[in-house]
Amino acid sequence: MDFVTIWESKWNEALKLWSEYVKLSPAKFLFTEMEEQKEGLTTSFAAIRLKDHRVLLSVNKIKSFQLEDFALEILGHEIGHHVYCPGDLVDQAKLVYIASLAMPRLNHLTPMVVNIYEDLFINDHLKRQNHLQMEEVYRKIGKQNDPFWNFYMRTYELLWALPSGTLTEGKLSDQIQSDAALVSRMIRNFPNDWTKGMFDFASICFPYFFEQNQTSYPIHIQSLLDTLDAGKGMTPPPGITEVDISSELFPKETITGTKKNLTPAEYSAICKSLGIEADVSEITYRFYKDKSIPYLVPFPELRNPSAKEEILEGNDLWDPGSPLEKINWLESTIKSPVVIPGYTTVEDVYGETISTEIQTNPIDLDLFVDCSGSMPNPQTDLSYLTLAGSIIALSALKTGSAVRVTLWSGEKEFLTTNGFIRNEKEILKVLTGYFGGGTCFPLELLEEEYKVEPKRKKHILVISDDGIDTMLTQNYPRDPRQIVSQALKNAQGGGSMVLQLYQPNQNPVVNELQQNGWDIYPIQNWNDLIQFSKHFVKRNYVRN
């Protein structure tokens, strides 16, 4: 019987190694090199794919290593990646990031180190809990006269009480013995919280590759790497804008024992390490959305305690010019079995009465964010302007408001959403863009939008610095002051400006804007924007 048939019959048994309730699609066997390349299985004999929770197996490579008799060992190991370590893309991303902090200048090797670390937990579980022959798989792969490989294999020998030399090659140095002993204790101490040991494990691995100036994955390790592109085909993972870094071996390191805030550039690097193929705008959108969620607040809305309620008063003749859906077909057929539009068709007539219900009218948000050269690039560094804009925009969407976002820099240099919309992805993609040019407020957008009073009240919010003076001082065909004054009046929901000013009380343009009804909130640094966004609705700016 072909070994593939045997392995397929053992799939359910392999699932039960972890739980009676684990359900995964059966493993996918790849029979040709073309199939392997299509699925991305080019170096290892097995791999996982988190997108559809599949296990991929190379028939030819399994034969080349003579692993046909180890179905449960290999199937159980790959299932362990799905249900145990890492389990999902978020945990995988956290491990990759923590490892990168411990391996400066060797970040290209961190996915490999993470993979090896996860294998230790899974293999130890299968060996101790299920009594599988995990060491025999490594016997088939073969010994290597390599310091890192010997350190890795010596760790297994200590975990499973195997005689020295069972999996290792030659005389081992004291450093290898010491490192293996530390890691074996680490695996036993953190079986359910592996993020605690990731920094220490990567720190132990670092010298093995740094001293050899390793630029790529060692050939003998490549056959074991089954999680390298686990995130291929997936969207950027949520929930990793902050990661806890802990260490038992290096507790005095400034980087450990704290919650580390990622930058957009670091988040982008993690996505690349996971095999995620997404453009910069998609990655940046995901980053700022996650960063905003803890700060979301209710957005202002007008409350009407005497909302009108409709009451059915009877029927009246339906006119052919009225919408077809207004016809009351039941009453029409009762009136005449033969329906003649405009003669026998009737529609309901409603009156209004005062209700005790409270009617809420969300105020739309018109957000203008300065993106000139004095502002940080939100795609590489954490931009508090972008973060504050995201917090306020997403808060507005929560209460039913529509949002228009405009990113502006120099003259005629702006990016805006297609009017007032409720698509958070489109809103944040505009917010996370970047110009980095001169400074010139887009008066034409204010002029066009507020020529007349809009149907829904709007609040105009501007986030900028001293460059806000271009709102009134730029060379514009029509009077800027008249345009700004009319916009504030017709918006009906008020206007606010959050400004980083070098001399708050000595800026004549800002003083003029404040006298004309704009609420001015000077801040000392961009970090203060977070406090402003959190307390945005507590400030009395809504004009009912």
Coordinates of C-alpha atoms in Angstrom, one line a residue:
M1 CA 0.0 0.0 0.0
D2 CA 1.3 3.4 -0.9
F3 CA 2.4 5.4 2.2
V4 CA 0.1 8.4 1.2
T5 CA -3.0 6.1 1.6
I6 CA -1.7 5.1 5.1
W7 CA -1.1 8.6 6.1
E8 CA -4.5 9.7 4.9
S9 CA -6.1 7.0 7.1
K10 CA -4.2 8.2 10.1
W11 CA -5.4 11.9 9.9
N12 CA -8.2 11.6 12.4
E13 CA -5.9 9.8 14.8
A14 CA -3.4 12.6 14.5
L15 CA -6.1 15.1 15.3
K16 CA -7.0 13.2 18.5
L17 CA -3.4 13.6 19.7
W18 CA -4.4 17.1 20.6
S19 CA -8.1 16.8 21.3
E20 CA -11.2 14.9 20.5
Y21 CA -12.8 18.1 19.3
V22 CA -10.1 19.4 16.8
K23 CA -11.4 19.7 13.3
L24 CA -9.1 20.5 10.4
S25 CA -9.3 19.9 6.6
P26 CA -7.2 16.8 5.7
A27 CA -3.6 17.3 4.8
K28 CA -2.8 18.1 1.1
F29 CA -0.2 15.9 -0.5
L30 CA 1.9 17.4 -3.2
F31 CA 3.3 14.9 -5.7
T32 CA 5.3 17.0 -8.2
E33 CA 7.8 19.9 -8.0
M34 CA 5.4 22.0 -9.9
E35 CA 2.7 21.5 -7.2
E36 CA 5.2 22.3 -4.5
Q37 CA 6.2 25.6 -6.2
K38 CA 2.6 26.5 -6.7
E39 CA 1.8 26.0 -3.0
G40 CA 5.1 27.6 -1.9
L41 CA 6.6 24.4 -0.4
T42 CA 10.1 24.7 -1.8
T43 CA 12.5 23.8 1.0
S44 CA 10.8 21.8 3.7
F45 CA 9.0 18.5 3.5
A46 CA 5.9 19.8 5.4
A47 CA 4.4 23.2 6.0
I48 CA 1.2 24.9 7.4
R49 CA -1.0 27.6 5.9
L50 CA -3.0 29.7 8.3
K51 CA -5.3 31.2 5.7
D52 CA -7.3 28.0 5.2
H53 CA -5.8 25.9 8.1
R54 CA -4.2 23.4 5.8
V55 CA -1.2 21.1 6.2
L56 CA 1.0 20.7 3.1
L57 CA 3.2 17.6 2.6
S58 CA 5.8 17.0 -0.1
V59 CA 5.6 13.3 -1.1
N60 CA 9.1 13.3 -2.8
K61 CA 10.9 15.0 0.1
I62 CA 9.3 12.7 2.7
K63 CA 10.6 9.8 0.6
S64 CA 14.0 11.3 0.3
F65 CA 14.4 11.5 4.1
Q66 CA 12.9 8.0 4.5
L67 CA 10.1 9.3 6.8
E68 CA 7.3 7.1 5.4
D69 CA 6.9 5.3 8.7
F70 CA 6.4 8.4 10.8
A71 CA 2.9 9.5 9.9
L72 CA 1.6 10.4 13.4
E73 CA 4.9 12.2 14.3
I74 CA 4.8 14.5 11.2
L75 CA 1.0 14.9 11.0
G76 CA 0.7 15.5 14.7
H77 CA 3.5 18.1 14.5
E78 CA 1.9 20.1 11.7
I79 CA -1.5 20.0 13.5
G80 CA 0.3 21.2 16.6
H81 CA 1.2 24.4 14.8
H82 CA -2.4 25.1 14.0
V83 CA -3.9 24.3 17.4
Y84 CA -1.0 24.8 19.9
C85 CA 2.0 26.9 18.9
P86 CA 1.5 29.5 17.4
G87 CA -2.1 28.7 16.8
D88 CA -2.9 31.9 14.9
L89 CA -1.3 34.7 13.0
V90 CA -1.4 37.2 15.9
D91 CA 0.8 35.0 18.1
Q92 CA 3.1 34.2 15.2
A93 CA 3.5 37.9 14.6
K94 CA 4.3 38.7 18.2
L95 CA 7.0 35.9 18.3
V96 CA 8.6 37.2 15.1
Y97 CA 8.7 40.8 16.6
I98 CA 10.1 39.7 19.9
A99 CA 12.8 37.6 18.2
S100 CA 13.8 40.6 16.0
L101 CA 14.5 42.7 19.1
A102 CA 16.9 40.1 20.4
M103 CA 18.7 39.7 17.0
P104 CA 19.8 43.1 15.7
R105 CA 21.2 43.0 12.2
L106 CA 20.0 39.4 11.8
N107 CA 16.3 40.2 11.4
H108 CA 16.2 38.1 8.2
L109 CA 16.8 35.0 10.3
T110 CA 14.1 35.7 12.9
P111 CA 11.3 33.6 11.1
M112 CA 13.7 30.6 11.2
V113 CA 14.5 31.1 14.9
V114 CA 10.8 31.4 15.7
N115 CA 10.0 28.2 13.8
I116 CA 12.7 26.3 15.7
Y117 CA 11.4 27.6 19.0
E118 CA 7.8 26.6 18.2
D119 CA 9.0 23.1 17.2
L120 CA 10.6 22.6 20.6
F121 CA 7.2 23.0 22.4
I122 CA 5.3 20.9 19.9
N123 CA 7.8 18.0 19.8
D124 CA 8.2 17.9 23.5
H125 CA 4.4 17.8 24.0
L126 CA 4.1 14.9 21.5
K127 CA 7.0 13.0 23.0
R128 CA 6.0 13.3 26.6
Q129 CA 2.2 13.3 26.3
N130 CA 1.7 10.9 23.4
H131 CA 4.9 8.9 23.5
L132 CA 5.7 9.4 19.8
Q133 CA 9.1 8.7 18.3
M134 CA 10.0 12.3 17.7
E135 CA 13.8 11.6 18.1
E136 CA 13.6 9.1 15.2
V137 CA 12.5 11.8 12.8
Y138 CA 15.7 13.7 13.6
R139 CA 17.8 10.6 13.3
K140 CA 16.5 10.2 9.7
I141 CA 17.3 13.8 8.9
G142 CA 20.8 13.1 10.1
K143 CA 23.5 14.6 12.3
Q144 CA 25.4 17.8 11.4
N145 CA 28.7 19.1 12.4
D146 CA 27.3 22.5 13.1
P147 CA 27.3 24.4 16.5
F148 CA 23.7 25.6 16.2
W149 CA 22.4 22.2 15.1
N150 CA 24.2 20.5 17.9
F151 CA 22.8 23.0 20.4
Y152 CA 19.3 22.4 19.1
M153 CA 19.7 18.6 19.1
R154 CA 21.3 18.7 22.6
T155 CA 18.2 20.5 23.9
Y156 CA 16.1 17.5 22.7
E157 CA 18.5 15.1 24.3
L158 CA 18.1 16.8 27.7
L159 CA 14.3 17.2 27.3
W160 CA 13.9 13.5 26.6
A161 CA 16.7 12.1 28.7
L162 CA 18.6 10.7 25.7
P163 CA 22.3 9.8 25.9
S164 CA 24.7 12.5 24.6
G165 CA 25.4 11.7 20.9
T166 CA 22.0 10.3 20.1
L167 CA 21.2 13.3 18.0
T168 CA 24.4 15.4 18.3
E169 CA 27.7 15.1 16.5
G170 CA 31.2 15.1 18.1
K171 CA 32.3 16.7 21.4
L172 CA 30.1 19.5 22.5
S173 CA 31.5 22.8 23.9
D174 CA 30.6 24.0 27.4
Q175 CA 28.6 26.8 25.8
I176 CA 26.4 24.5 23.8
Q177 CA 25.8 22.3 27.0
S178 CA 24.9 25.4 29.0
D179 CA 22.7 26.9 26.3
A180 CA 20.8 23.6 25.8
A181 CA 20.3 23.3 29.5
L182 CA 18.8 26.8 29.7
V183 CA 16.5 26.2 26.8
S184 CA 15.3 22.8 28.0
R185 CA 14.2 24.5 31.3
M186 CA 12.6 27.3 29.3
I187 CA 10.5 24.8 27.3
R188 CA 9.2 23.2 30.5
N189 CA 8.6 26.5 32.3
F190 CA 6.5 28.2 29.6
P191 CA 4.5 25.4 27.9
N192 CA 1.4 27.6 27.8
D193 CA 2.9 31.1 27.5
W194 CA 5.7 30.8 25.0
T195 CA 6.0 34.6 24.4
K196 CA 7.7 34.8 27.8
G197 CA 10.6 32.8 26.6
M198 CA 11.0 34.1 23.0
F199 CA 13.3 37.0 23.8
D200 CA 15.7 34.8 25.8
F201 CA 15.7 32.0 23.2
A202 CA 16.5 34.4 20.4
S203 CA 19.2 36.0 22.5
I204 CA 20.8 32.5 23.0
C205 CA 20.6 31.8 19.3
F206 CA 22.0 35.1 18.2
P207 CA 25.8 34.4 18.7
Y208 CA 25.6 31.2 16.7
F209 CA 24.6 33.1 13.6
F210 CA 26.3 36.4 14.3
E211 CA 29.8 34.9 14.7
Q212 CA 29.4 33.0 11.3
N213 CA 28.0 36.1 9.6
Q214 CA 25.0 34.0 8.5
T215 CA 23.2 35.6 5.6
S216 CA 20.6 32.9 4.8
Y217 CA 19.0 29.8 6.4
P218 CA 21.4 26.9 6.8
I219 CA 20.6 24.2 4.3
H220 CA 20.2 21.4 6.9
I221 CA 17.6 23.5 8.8
Q222 CA 15.6 24.5 5.7
S223 CA 13.9 21.1 5.6
L224 CA 12.4 21.7 9.0
L225 CA 11.0 25.2 8.4
D226 CA 7.2 24.8 8.1
T227 CA 5.9 28.2 9.3
L228 CA 7.9 30.6 7.2
D229 CA 5.1 31.7 4.9
A230 CA 2.2 30.8 7.3
G231 CA 0.5 34.2 6.7
K232 CA 0.6 34.0 2.9
G233 CA -2.6 35.2 1.3
M234 CA -3.9 36.8 4.6
T235 CA -4.5 40.4 5.6
P236 CA -2.2 42.1 8.2
P237 CA -2.9 40.7 11.7
P238 CA -4.8 42.9 14.3
G239 CA -3.8 43.5 17.9
I240 CA 0.0 43.8 17.7
T241 CA 0.6 47.5 18.0
E242 CA 1.9 46.8 21.5
V243 CA 3.8 43.7 22.6
D244 CA 4.9 42.7 26.1
I245 CA 8.6 41.9 26.3
S246 CA 9.8 39.8 29.2
S247 CA 13.1 38.1 30.0
E248 CA 14.4 35.8 32.8
L249 CA 18.0 35.9 31.6
F250 CA 18.3 39.6 30.8
P251 CA 15.9 41.4 33.2
K252 CA 18.0 44.5 33.4
E253 CA 17.8 45.1 29.6
T254 CA 16.0 48.4 28.9
I255 CA 14.0 46.6 26.2
T256 CA 12.6 43.9 28.5
G257 CA 10.0 44.0 31.2
T258 CA 7.9 46.6 29.4
K259 CA 5.2 47.0 26.8
K260 CA 6.9 47.9 23.5
N261 CA 5.0 50.1 21.1
L262 CA 5.6 49.2 17.5
T263 CA 6.1 51.7 14.7
P264 CA 4.4 51.4 11.4
A265 CA 7.7 50.4 9.8
E266 CA 8.2 47.6 12.4
Y267 CA 4.6 46.4 11.8
S268 CA 5.3 46.4 8.0
A269 CA 8.5 44.4 8.6
I270 CA 6.5 41.8 10.6
C271 CA 3.9 41.4 7.9
K272 CA 6.7 40.8 5.3
S273 CA 8.3 38.2 7.6
L274 CA 4.9 36.4 7.8
G275 CA 4.7 36.1 4.0
I276 CA 1.8 38.6 3.9
E277 CA 1.6 40.3 0.5
A278 CA -0.1 43.6 1.2
D279 CA 0.6 47.2 0.0
V280 CA 1.8 49.9 2.4
S281 CA -1.6 51.6 2.5
E282 CA -3.3 48.4 3.6
I283 CA -0.7 47.7 6.3
T284 CA -0.8 51.3 7.6
Y285 CA -4.6 51.3 7.6
R286 CA -4.6 48.2 9.8
F287 CA -2.0 49.6 12.2
Y288 CA -3.8 52.9 12.9
K289 CA -7.2 51.2 13.2
D290 CA -5.8 48.9 15.9
K291 CA -4.0 51.8 17.6
S292 CA -7.2 53.8 17.7
I293 CA -9.6 51.2 19.1
P294 CA -8.7 51.6 22.8
Y295 CA -9.4 55.4 22.6
L296 CA -12.7 55.4 20.7
V297 CA -15.3 57.7 22.3
P298 CA -18.9 58.6 21.6
F299 CA -19.2 61.4 19.0
P300 CA -21.5 64.4 19.5
E301 CA -25.1 64.1 18.3
L302 CA -28.1 66.3 18.6
R303 CA -30.9 64.8 20.8
N304 CA -34.5 65.7 20.1
P305 CA -36.8 64.6 23.1
S306 CA -40.0 65.1 21.1
A307 CA -39.4 63.0 18.0
K308 CA -42.4 62.8 15.6
E309 CA -44.1 59.4 15.3
E310 CA -46.2 58.4 12.3
I311 CA -49.8 57.2 12.8
L312 CA -51.8 55.4 10.1
E313 CA -54.9 57.4 9.4
G314 CA -56.5 55.5 6.5
N315 CA -56.2 55.1 2.7
D316 CA -56.3 57.3 -0.3
L317 CA -56.1 56.8 -4.0
W318 CA -52.7 55.9 -5.3
D319 CA -51.5 58.2 -8.0
P320 CA -49.5 56.6 -10.9
G321 CA -46.8 59.2 -10.3
S322 CA -46.1 57.9 -6.8
P323 CA -43.6 55.1 -6.0
L324 CA -45.0 51.6 -6.7
E325 CA -44.0 50.4 -3.2
K326 CA -46.5 52.7 -1.6
I327 CA -49.5 50.7 -2.9
N328 CA -51.4 48.8 -0.2
W329 CA -52.2 45.7 -2.3
L330 CA -54.4 44.1 0.3
E331 CA -56.8 47.1 0.5
S332 CA -56.6 47.5 -3.2
T333 CA -57.8 43.9 -3.9
I334 CA -60.5 44.2 -1.2
K335 CA -61.8 47.3 -3.0
S336 CA -61.8 45.6 -6.4
P337 CA -60.7 42.1 -7.5
V338 CA -59.7 43.7 -10.8
V339 CA -56.8 46.0 -10.1
I340 CA -56.6 49.1 -12.3
P341 CA -53.6 51.3 -11.4
G342 CA -54.8 54.8 -10.6
Y343 CA -58.4 53.8 -10.2
T344 CA -58.7 50.9 -7.8
T345 CA -55.3 51.1 -6.2
V346 CA -54.9 52.8 -2.8
E347 CA -52.0 53.8 -0.6
D348 CA -51.7 54.4 3.2
V349 CA -52.0 57.9 4.6
Y350 CA -50.1 58.8 7.7
G351 CA -50.3 61.6 10.2
E352 CA -47.8 62.7 12.9
T353 CA -48.0 62.9 16.6
I354 CA -45.6 63.8 19.4
S355 CA -43.7 60.8 20.8
T356 CA -41.9 60.2 24.0
E357 CA -39.1 58.6 21.9
I358 CA -35.7 60.4 21.7
Q359 CA -34.5 61.1 18.2
T360 CA -30.8 61.4 17.6
N361 CA -29.2 63.3 14.8
P362 CA -25.5 62.5 14.3
I363 CA -23.3 65.4 13.4
D364 CA -21.1 64.7 10.4
L365 CA -17.3 65.3 10.7
D366 CA -15.3 67.3 8.2
L367 CA -11.7 66.6 9.1
F368 CA -8.7 68.4 7.7
V369 CA -5.2 67.0 8.7
D370 CA -2.0 68.9 7.9
C371 CA 0.5 66.7 6.0
S372 CA 3.3 69.2 5.2
G373 CA 7.0 68.6 5.6
S374 CA 6.9 69.5 9.3
M375 CA 4.7 66.4 10.0
P376 CA 5.9 62.8 10.4
N377 CA 5.3 60.2 7.8
P378 CA 2.6 57.9 9.2
Q379 CA 3.8 55.0 7.1
T380 CA 7.2 54.8 8.8
D381 CA 6.9 56.6 12.2
L382 CA 4.0 56.8 14.6
S383 CA 2.1 60.0 13.6
Y384 CA 0.0 61.3 16.4
L385 CA -1.9 63.5 13.9
T386 CA -3.0 60.4 12.0
L387 CA -3.7 58.5 15.2
A388 CA -5.9 61.4 16.6
G389 CA -7.7 61.7 13.3
S390 CA -8.3 58.0 13.3
I391 CA -9.7 58.0 16.8
I392 CA -12.1 60.8 16.1
A393 CA -13.2 59.6 12.7
L394 CA -13.9 56.0 13.9
S395 CA -15.7 57.4 16.9
A396 CA -17.9 59.5 14.6
L397 CA -18.7 56.4 12.5
K398 CA -19.8 54.5 15.6
T399 CA -22.7 56.9 16.2
G400 CA -23.9 57.0 12.6
S401 CA -22.0 60.1 11.4
A402 CA -20.5 60.4 8.0
V403 CA -16.9 61.6 7.6
R404 CA -15.0 63.5 5.0
V405 CA -11.2 63.4 5.5
T406 CA -8.8 65.7 3.7
L407 CA -5.0 65.4 3.9
W408 CA -3.5 68.7 2.8
S409 CA 0.0 70.1 2.2
G410 CA 1.0 72.6 -0.5
E411 CA -1.1 74.6 -3.0
K412 CA -3.5 72.3 -4.9
E413 CA -1.8 69.4 -3.0
F414 CA -4.5 67.5 -1.1
L415 CA -6.2 64.1 -0.9
T416 CA -9.8 63.8 0.1
T417 CA -12.4 61.1 0.4
N418 CA -15.3 61.0 -2.1
G419 CA -17.5 63.3 0.0
F420 CA -18.9 62.4 3.4
I421 CA -18.7 58.6 3.6
R422 CA -19.0 55.8 6.2
N423 CA -16.3 53.4 4.8
E424 CA -13.7 53.2 7.5
K425 CA -11.1 51.7 5.2
E426 CA -11.3 54.5 2.6
I427 CA -11.3 57.1 5.4
L428 CA -8.1 55.6 7.1
K429 CA -6.4 55.1 3.8
V430 CA -6.6 58.8 3.1
L431 CA -5.6 59.6 6.7
T432 CA -2.5 57.4 6.4
G433 CA -1.2 59.0 3.2
Y434 CA 1.7 61.5 3.1
F435 CA 2.8 64.5 1.0
G436 CA 5.6 66.2 3.0
G437 CA 5.5 69.3 0.9
G438 CA 4.7 73.0 1.6
T439 CA 1.7 74.4 3.5
C440 CA -1.4 75.8 2.0
F441 CA -4.9 75.1 3.4
P442 CA -7.4 73.9 0.7
L443 CA -9.9 76.7 0.8
E444 CA -11.6 75.5 -2.3
L445 CA -13.0 72.5 -0.4
L446 CA -14.5 74.7 2.2
E447 CA -15.9 77.1 -0.4
E448 CA -17.5 74.3 -2.4
E449 CA -19.0 72.3 0.5
Y450 CA -20.5 75.2 2.4
K451 CA -21.9 77.5 -0.3
V452 CA -25.3 76.7 1.2
E453 CA -26.3 75.0 4.5
P454 CA -26.0 71.2 4.2
K455 CA -28.9 68.9 5.0
R456 CA -27.1 67.5 8.0
K457 CA -25.1 69.5 10.5
K458 CA -21.3 69.2 10.3
H459 CA -18.4 69.9 12.6
I460 CA -15.2 71.1 10.9
L461 CA -12.1 69.9 12.7
V462 CA -8.6 71.1 11.6
I463 CA -5.3 69.5 12.9
S464 CA -2.3 71.6 12.1
D465 CA 0.5 73.9 13.4
D466 CA 1.4 77.5 12.7
G467 CA 0.8 76.7 9.0
I468 CA -2.9 77.3 9.7
D469 CA -2.3 81.0 9.0
T470 CA -2.5 80.0 5.3
M471 CA -6.2 79.6 5.8
L472 CA -6.5 83.4 5.7
T473 CA -3.2 84.7 4.2
Q474 CA -2.9 82.7 1.0
N475 CA -3.3 84.2 -2.5
Y476 CA -6.8 83.1 -3.3
P477 CA -9.1 84.5 -6.1
R478 CA -11.8 85.3 -3.5
D479 CA -11.7 86.6 0.0
P480 CA -10.5 83.8 2.3
R481 CA -12.0 85.4 5.4
Q482 CA -15.5 85.4 3.8
I483 CA -15.1 81.8 2.8
V484 CA -14.0 80.6 6.2
S485 CA -16.7 82.6 8.0
Q486 CA -19.4 81.3 5.7
A487 CA -18.2 77.7 6.1
L488 CA -18.3 77.9 9.9
K489 CA -21.8 79.5 9.8
N490 CA -23.3 77.1 7.3
A491 CA -21.8 73.9 8.8
Q492 CA -24.1 74.5 11.9
G493 CA -22.1 72.0 14.0
G494 CA -19.2 74.3 15.0
G495 CA -15.5 74.2 14.2
S496 CA -12.4 73.3 16.2
M497 CA -8.7 73.7 15.5
V498 CA -6.1 71.6 17.3
L499 CA -2.8 73.5 16.8
Q500 CA 0.8 73.0 17.8
L501 CA 1.8 76.7 18.1
Y502 CA 5.2 78.1 19.0
Q503 CA 3.7 81.2 20.4
P504 CA 0.0 80.5 21.1
N505 CA -0.9 84.0 22.2
Q506 CA 1.1 85.9 19.5
N507 CA -0.3 84.5 16.3
P508 CA -2.6 87.1 14.9
V509 CA -4.4 84.7 12.5
V510 CA -5.2 82.3 15.2
N511 CA -6.5 85.1 17.4
E512 CA -8.7 86.3 14.6
L513 CA -10.1 82.8 14.0
Q514 CA -10.9 82.4 17.7
Q515 CA -12.7 85.7 17.7
N516 CA -14.7 84.6 14.7
G517 CA -16.1 81.6 16.6
W518 CA -13.5 78.8 16.1
D519 CA -12.6 76.8 19.2
I520 CA -8.8 76.8 19.4
Y521 CA -7.0 74.0 21.3
P522 CA -3.3 74.8 21.5
I523 CA -1.0 71.8 22.3
Q524 CA 2.6 71.6 23.3
N525 CA 3.5 68.4 21.4
W526 CA 1.8 65.9 19.2
N527 CA 1.4 63.4 22.0
D528 CA -1.2 65.8 23.5
L529 CA -3.4 65.0 20.5
I530 CA -4.3 61.7 22.1
Q531 CA -5.7 63.5 25.2
F532 CA -7.6 65.9 23.0
S533 CA -9.2 63.1 21.0
K534 CA -10.2 61.2 24.2
H535 CA -11.9 64.3 25.7
F536 CA -13.2 65.6 22.4
V537 CA -16.9 65.2 23.2
K538 CA -16.5 66.6 26.7
R539 CA -15.6 70.0 25.3
N540 CA -18.6 72.3 24.8
Y541 CA -18.4 73.0 21.0
V542 CA -21.7 71.6 19.7
R543 CA -24.1 74.4 18.6
N544 CA -27.6 73.1 18.9

